[in-house]
Amino acid sequence: MEYLYKQTFFRLVIGAMMLLPIFIGCKDSNSSQKMKRYASVTGLKEEKIEEYKKLHAAAWPSVLKRIKECNIQNYSIYLKNIDGKNYLFSYFEYVGDDFELDMKKMGDDPETQLWWKETDPCQIPLPDAVAKGATWSDMEEVFHTD
């Protein structure tokens, strides 16, 4: 009986050791990626608020697909009126390895370019964005907690 127990135990240990490299090779696809948070702000024309909301209520599937393909997740845009001026606040998480390349891919995408032709006329870039030829101004993260 003891011999049978040891033989079974030995086979289990050897089997586990053979499977170990397989399990070590399997890891969560996001575990090796570093997530980086991005936030930005731009103005929104008063007369374009409803149009902007309608556009985003029915965002184009091709644009949403491109956002994911460019390693952007958890993307939100908020609207706030401050002293009679409207501002959009954008937040997203980037999980890719090359932000510049992914943003170039997004900017080169014909569908995304058409989308921006719809949304850009609604917005009022802040002076620092204008100086860079951009629509959105990057924001500095000053606090975060999980």
XYZ file of N, CA and C in Angstrom:
438
model
N 0.829 -1.188 0.000
C 0.000 0.000 0.000
C 0.873 1.251 0.000
N 1.907 1.244 0.834
C 2.788 2.406 0.909
C 3.495 2.613 -0.428
N 3.885 1.529 -1.080
C 4.538 1.611 -2.381
C 3.595 2.265 -3.399
N 2.311 1.869 -3.401
C 1.312 2.412 -4.320
C 1.111 3.899 -4.054
N 1.078 4.280 -2.799
C 0.914 5.684 -2.407
C 2.095 6.503 -2.920
N 3.316 6.018 -2.701
C 4.514 6.741 -3.133
C 4.564 6.839 -4.658
N 4.193 5.754 -5.342
C 4.219 5.755 -6.796
C 3.204 6.764 -7.341
N 1.999 6.826 -6.781
C 0.973 7.774 -7.199
C 1.425 9.201 -6.923
N 1.977 9.407 -5.734
C 2.464 10.730 -5.361
C 3.571 11.173 -6.322
N 4.501 10.263 -6.616
C 5.609 10.552 -7.518
C 5.073 10.940 -8.903
N 4.094 10.220 -9.411
C 3.508 10.527 -10.718
C 2.828 11.894 -10.710
N 2.152 12.230 -9.646
C 1.507 13.548 -9.536
C 2.541 14.675 -9.547
N 3.621 14.471 -8.804
C 4.678 15.487 -8.741
C 5.315 15.656 -10.115
N 5.660 14.548 -10.763
C 6.275 14.606 -12.098
C 5.308 15.259 -13.091
N 4.040 14.880 -13.034
C 3.030 15.475 -13.933
C 2.906 16.970 -13.713
N 2.900 17.389 -12.447
C 2.813 18.817 -12.134
C 4.037 19.560 -12.649
N 5.204 18.959 -12.500
C 6.429 19.594 -12.975
C 6.424 19.734 -14.491
N 5.822 18.762 -15.177
C 5.757 18.833 -16.637
C 4.784 19.926 -17.088
N 3.740 20.150 -16.323
C 2.752 21.172 -16.676
C 3.163 22.576 -16.238
N 4.057 22.694 -15.300
C 4.450 23.987 -14.752
C 4.895 24.992 -15.818
N 5.752 24.606 -16.769
C 6.156 25.572 -17.794
C 4.978 26.102 -18.619
N 3.975 25.272 -18.812
C 2.798 25.712 -19.559
C 2.082 26.799 -18.789
N 1.884 26.594 -17.479
C 1.183 27.579 -16.665
C 2.003 28.845 -16.465
N 3.298 28.714 -16.356
C 4.153 29.887 -16.212
C 4.085 30.732 -17.478
N 3.988 30.087 -18.638
C 3.902 30.807 -19.905
C 2.580 31.512 -20.104
N 1.556 31.105 -19.382
C 0.249 31.727 -19.504
C 0.150 32.852 -18.484
N -0.093 34.047 -19.003
C -0.300 35.152 -18.076
C -1.338 36.079 -18.648
N -1.895 36.865 -17.822
C -2.891 37.842 -18.225
C -2.270 38.741 -19.286
N -2.983 38.963 -20.382
C -2.430 39.751 -21.479
C -2.114 41.181 -21.063
N -2.740 41.692 -20.021
C -2.476 43.057 -19.577
C -1.430 43.124 -18.472
N -0.995 41.975 -17.959
C -0.114 42.000 -16.798
C 1.247 42.600 -17.110
N 1.721 42.478 -18.354
C 3.031 43.030 -18.686
C 2.925 44.459 -19.200
N 1.721 44.939 -19.411
C 1.536 46.287 -19.927
C 1.430 47.290 -18.786
N 1.992 48.461 -19.033
C 1.858 49.542 -18.077
C 0.712 50.430 -18.542
N -0.232 50.672 -17.680
C -1.341 51.551 -18.009
C -0.957 52.969 -17.627
N -1.227 53.922 -18.517
C -0.967 55.329 -18.234
C -2.258 56.103 -18.435
N -2.586 56.956 -17.481
C -3.785 57.782 -17.550
C -3.487 59.082 -18.294
N -4.437 59.509 -19.118
C -4.328 60.772 -19.847
C -5.596 61.576 -19.617
N -5.430 62.863 -19.433
C -6.572 63.770 -19.302
C -6.291 65.005 -20.144
N -7.348 65.567 -20.698
C -7.200 66.770 -21.501
C -8.478 67.593 -21.431
N -8.368 68.843 -21.883
C -9.492 69.770 -21.813
C -9.538 70.597 -23.099
N -10.744 70.964 -23.490
C -10.953 71.894 -24.602
C -12.263 72.622 -24.350
N -12.462 73.693 -25.087
C -13.720 74.421 -24.982
C -14.774 73.817 -25.899
N -16.042 74.168 -25.649
C -17.149 73.702 -26.478
C -18.073 74.886 -26.751
N -18.352 75.108 -28.035
C -19.224 76.211 -28.427
C -20.638 75.981 -27.900
N -21.209 77.027 -27.321
C -22.558 76.956 -26.739
C -23.567 76.406 -27.745
N -23.515 76.909 -28.970
C -24.491 76.514 -29.981
C -24.257 75.106 -30.531
N -23.172 74.473 -30.146
C -22.836 73.136 -30.634
C -22.984 72.044 -29.569
N -23.444 72.411 -28.374
C -23.541 71.433 -27.281
C -24.423 70.246 -27.667
N -25.616 70.509 -28.150
C -26.537 69.410 -28.475
C -26.010 68.557 -29.621
N -25.412 69.189 -30.616
C -24.840 68.434 -31.735
C -23.715 67.517 -31.241
N -22.861 68.058 -30.366
C -21.748 67.270 -29.832
C -22.258 66.076 -29.025
N -23.270 66.313 -28.217
C -23.861 65.223 -27.432
C -24.481 64.157 -28.338
N -25.182 64.589 -29.387
C -25.803 63.636 -30.319
C -24.745 62.803 -31.039
N -23.668 63.459 -31.476
C -22.591 62.724 -32.139
C -22.057 61.614 -31.238
N -21.817 61.949 -29.988
C -21.224 60.976 -29.077
C -22.231 59.949 -28.557
N -23.503 60.287 -28.598
C -24.530 59.306 -28.218
C -24.618 58.198 -29.267
N -24.173 58.509 -30.483
C -24.188 57.521 -31.569
C -22.804 57.478 -32.221
N -21.790 57.342 -31.390
C -20.408 57.314 -31.905
C -20.261 56.214 -32.944
N -19.515 56.511 -33.985
C -19.359 55.571 -35.095
C -18.611 54.314 -34.636
N -19.138 53.147 -34.958
C -18.469 51.896 -34.571
C -17.020 51.802 -35.070
N -16.752 52.313 -36.260
C -15.383 52.250 -36.796
C -14.418 53.090 -35.959
N -14.904 54.201 -35.434
C -14.066 55.054 -34.587
C -13.842 54.386 -33.234
N -14.886 53.806 -32.683
C -14.746 53.094 -31.407
C -13.780 51.914 -31.541
N -13.864 51.235 -32.678
C -12.951 50.108 -32.939
C -11.516 50.604 -33.022
N -11.295 51.715 -33.706
C -9.939 52.264 -33.844
C -9.392 52.691 -32.479
N -10.226 53.247 -31.630
C -9.793 53.636 -30.287
C -9.236 52.413 -29.555
N -9.969 51.314 -29.604
C -9.502 50.082 -28.948
C -8.224 49.555 -29.596
N -8.178 49.584 -30.929
C -6.993 49.105 -31.647
C -5.747 49.933 -31.315
N -5.966 51.162 -30.914
C -4.849 52.047 -30.552
C -4.571 52.011 -29.048
N -5.032 50.952 -28.398
C -4.710 50.667 -26.990
C -5.259 51.677 -25.999
N -6.415 52.241 -26.319
C -7.095 53.163 -25.407
C -8.291 52.443 -24.809
N -8.419 52.560 -23.504
C -9.551 51.961 -22.799
C -10.083 52.958 -21.773
N -11.256 52.661 -21.261
C -11.859 53.468 -20.198
C -11.876 54.950 -20.583
N -12.402 55.244 -21.763
C -12.400 56.593 -22.327
C -13.717 57.286 -22.000
N -13.632 58.488 -21.436
C -14.811 59.273 -21.086
C -14.585 60.729 -21.463
N -15.678 61.425 -21.785
C -15.640 62.875 -21.994
C -16.752 63.469 -21.138
N -16.416 64.511 -20.389
C -17.363 65.199 -19.512
C -17.524 66.640 -19.981
N -18.694 67.231 -19.688
C -18.993 68.618 -20.021
C -19.215 69.415 -18.746
N -18.626 70.615 -18.685
C -18.804 71.485 -17.520
C -18.859 72.928 -17.973
N -19.839 73.665 -17.470
C -19.925 75.100 -17.705
C -19.289 75.807 -16.517
N -18.308 76.681 -16.810
C -17.632 77.455 -15.767
C -17.699 78.923 -16.161
N -18.378 79.703 -15.358
C -18.502 81.149 -15.602
C -18.983 81.452 -17.022
N -19.965 80.695 -17.486
C -20.559 80.941 -18.793
C -19.800 80.349 -19.968
N -18.706 79.656 -19.723
C -17.948 79.008 -20.793
C -18.034 77.503 -20.625
N -18.173 76.809 -21.743
C -18.312 75.352 -21.717
C -16.972 74.687 -21.976
N -16.680 73.666 -21.160
C -15.427 72.924 -21.290
C -15.710 71.428 -21.342
N -14.927 70.748 -22.170
C -14.958 69.294 -22.228
C -13.712 68.777 -21.539
N -13.900 67.790 -20.685
C -12.795 67.127 -19.993
C -12.760 65.688 -20.476
N -11.610 65.265 -20.956
C -11.446 63.920 -21.496
C -10.505 63.121 -20.607
N -10.835 61.852 -20.408
C -9.983 60.946 -19.628
C -9.936 59.604 -20.346
N -8.731 59.025 -20.454
C -8.605 57.666 -20.959
C -7.353 57.017 -20.394
N -7.314 55.700 -20.536
C -6.163 54.918 -20.092
C -5.507 54.292 -21.311
N -4.210 54.451 -21.400
C -3.440 53.897 -22.512
C -2.687 52.668 -22.019
N -2.842 51.547 -22.740
C -2.225 50.292 -22.306
C -1.254 49.723 -23.339
N -0.881 50.511 -24.313
C 0.046 50.043 -25.334
C 1.493 50.298 -24.966
N 2.369 50.040 -25.931
C 3.810 50.199 -25.725
C 4.387 51.425 -26.427
N 3.647 51.993 -27.392
C 4.165 53.116 -28.168
C 3.034 54.112 -28.428
N 2.859 55.046 -27.495
C 1.762 56.012 -27.558
C 1.827 56.836 -28.847
N 3.005 57.336 -29.184
C 3.152 58.176 -30.378
C 2.722 57.414 -31.639
N 3.159 56.172 -31.771
C 2.800 55.371 -32.936
C 1.297 55.098 -32.981
N 0.707 54.771 -31.842
C -0.733 54.520 -31.805
C -1.528 55.777 -32.142
N -1.075 56.940 -31.675
C -1.779 58.181 -31.989
C -1.626 58.520 -33.479
N -0.487 58.181 -34.056
C -0.294 58.384 -35.499
C -1.247 57.486 -36.281
N -1.373 56.215 -35.849
C -2.303 55.292 -36.507
C -3.725 55.839 -36.442
N -4.095 56.378 -35.288
C -5.437 56.929 -35.149
C -5.614 58.135 -36.065
N -4.627 59.023 -36.073
C -4.709 60.223 -36.897
C -4.695 59.942 -38.390
N -4.083 58.846 -38.793
C -4.013 58.474 -40.211
C -5.255 57.722 -40.691
N -6.109 57.318 -39.762
C -7.291 56.532 -40.104
C -8.346 57.421 -40.783
N -8.765 57.082 -42.022
C -9.733 57.914 -42.746
C -11.069 58.102 -42.017
N -11.567 57.050 -41.369
C -12.842 57.174 -40.636
C -12.708 58.127 -39.449
N -11.588 58.030 -38.746
C -11.357 58.925 -37.613
C -11.224 60.361 -38.096
N -10.572 60.558 -39.230
C -10.453 61.899 -39.790
C -11.833 62.488 -40.110
N -12.728 61.660 -40.665
C -14.098 62.117 -40.934
C -14.831 62.457 -39.632
N -14.614 61.618 -38.608
C -15.229 61.873 -37.294
C -14.772 63.227 -36.747
N -13.482 63.472 -36.827
C -12.957 64.741 -36.328
C -13.481 65.943 -37.115
N -13.801 65.732 -38.393
C -14.400 66.822 -39.187
C -15.787 67.172 -38.663
N -16.416 66.220 -38.000
C -17.719 66.463 -37.374
C -17.574 67.109 -35.990
N -16.602 66.620 -35.218
C -16.492 67.074 -33.822
C -15.665 68.350 -33.659
N -14.595 68.508 -34.432
C -13.701 69.659 -34.249
C -14.399 71.017 -34.362
N -15.327 71.207 -35.308
C -15.990 72.517 -35.392
C -16.840 72.871 -34.166
N -17.112 71.881 -33.340
C -17.878 72.124 -32.111
C -16.989 72.685 -30.997
N -15.701 72.474 -31.121
C -14.779 72.739 -30.021
C -14.050 74.075 -30.165
N -13.585 74.576 -29.024
C -12.798 75.800 -28.967
C -11.479 75.453 -28.278
N -10.428 75.222 -29.056
C -9.144 74.871 -28.440
C -8.628 75.994 -27.533
N -7.996 75.607 -26.448
C -7.378 76.575 -25.545
C -6.077 77.070 -26.178
N -5.581 78.230 -25.743
C -4.398 78.824 -26.388
C -3.180 77.892 -26.493
N -2.906 77.096 -25.472
C -1.733 76.208 -25.551
C -1.919 75.118 -26.604
N -3.153 74.671 -26.796
C -3.430 73.683 -27.840
C -3.286 74.326 -29.220
N -3.783 75.527 -29.372
C -3.665 76.245 -30.650
C -2.192 76.377 -31.035
N -1.353 76.711 -30.062
C 0.080 76.881 -30.321
C 0.721 75.597 -30.834
N 0.149 74.434 -30.457
C 0.683 73.134 -30.891
C -0.058 72.590 -32.105
N -1.046 73.331 -32.601
C -1.849 72.835 -33.714
C -2.794 71.725 -33.290
N -3.175 71.715 -32.019
C -4.037 70.668 -31.463
C -5.405 71.238 -31.091
N -6.308 70.351 -30.754
C -7.641 70.746 -30.293
C -7.748 70.627 -28.778
N -7.130 69.604 -28.241
C -7.208 69.327 -26.806
C -5.902 69.719 -26.122
N -6.014 70.260 -24.906
C -4.850 70.605 -24.082
C -4.612 69.495 -23.071
N -3.376 69.020 -23.016
C -3.030 67.992 -22.034
C -3.114 68.564 -20.628
N -3.478 67.699 -19.693
C -3.567 68.097 -18.289
C -2.546 67.304 -17.476
N -2.087 67.895 -16.404
C -1.134 67.247 -15.506
C -1.886 66.523 -14.392
N -1.531 65.280 -14.174
C -2.108 64.549 -13.052
C -1.429 64.992 -11.772
N -2.208 65.442 -10.804
C -1.629 65.891 -9.542
C -1.949 64.966 -8.369
N -2.880 64.026 -8.604
C -3.205 63.070 -7.552
C -3.881 61.862 -8.161
N -3.602 60.695 -7.612
C -4.276 59.459 -7.981
C -4.186 58.478 -6.824
N -5.244 57.733 -6.610
C -5.215 56.635 -5.657
C -6.083 55.507 -6.213
N -5.677 54.288 -5.963
C -6.494 53.125 -6.350
C -7.325 52.684 -5.171
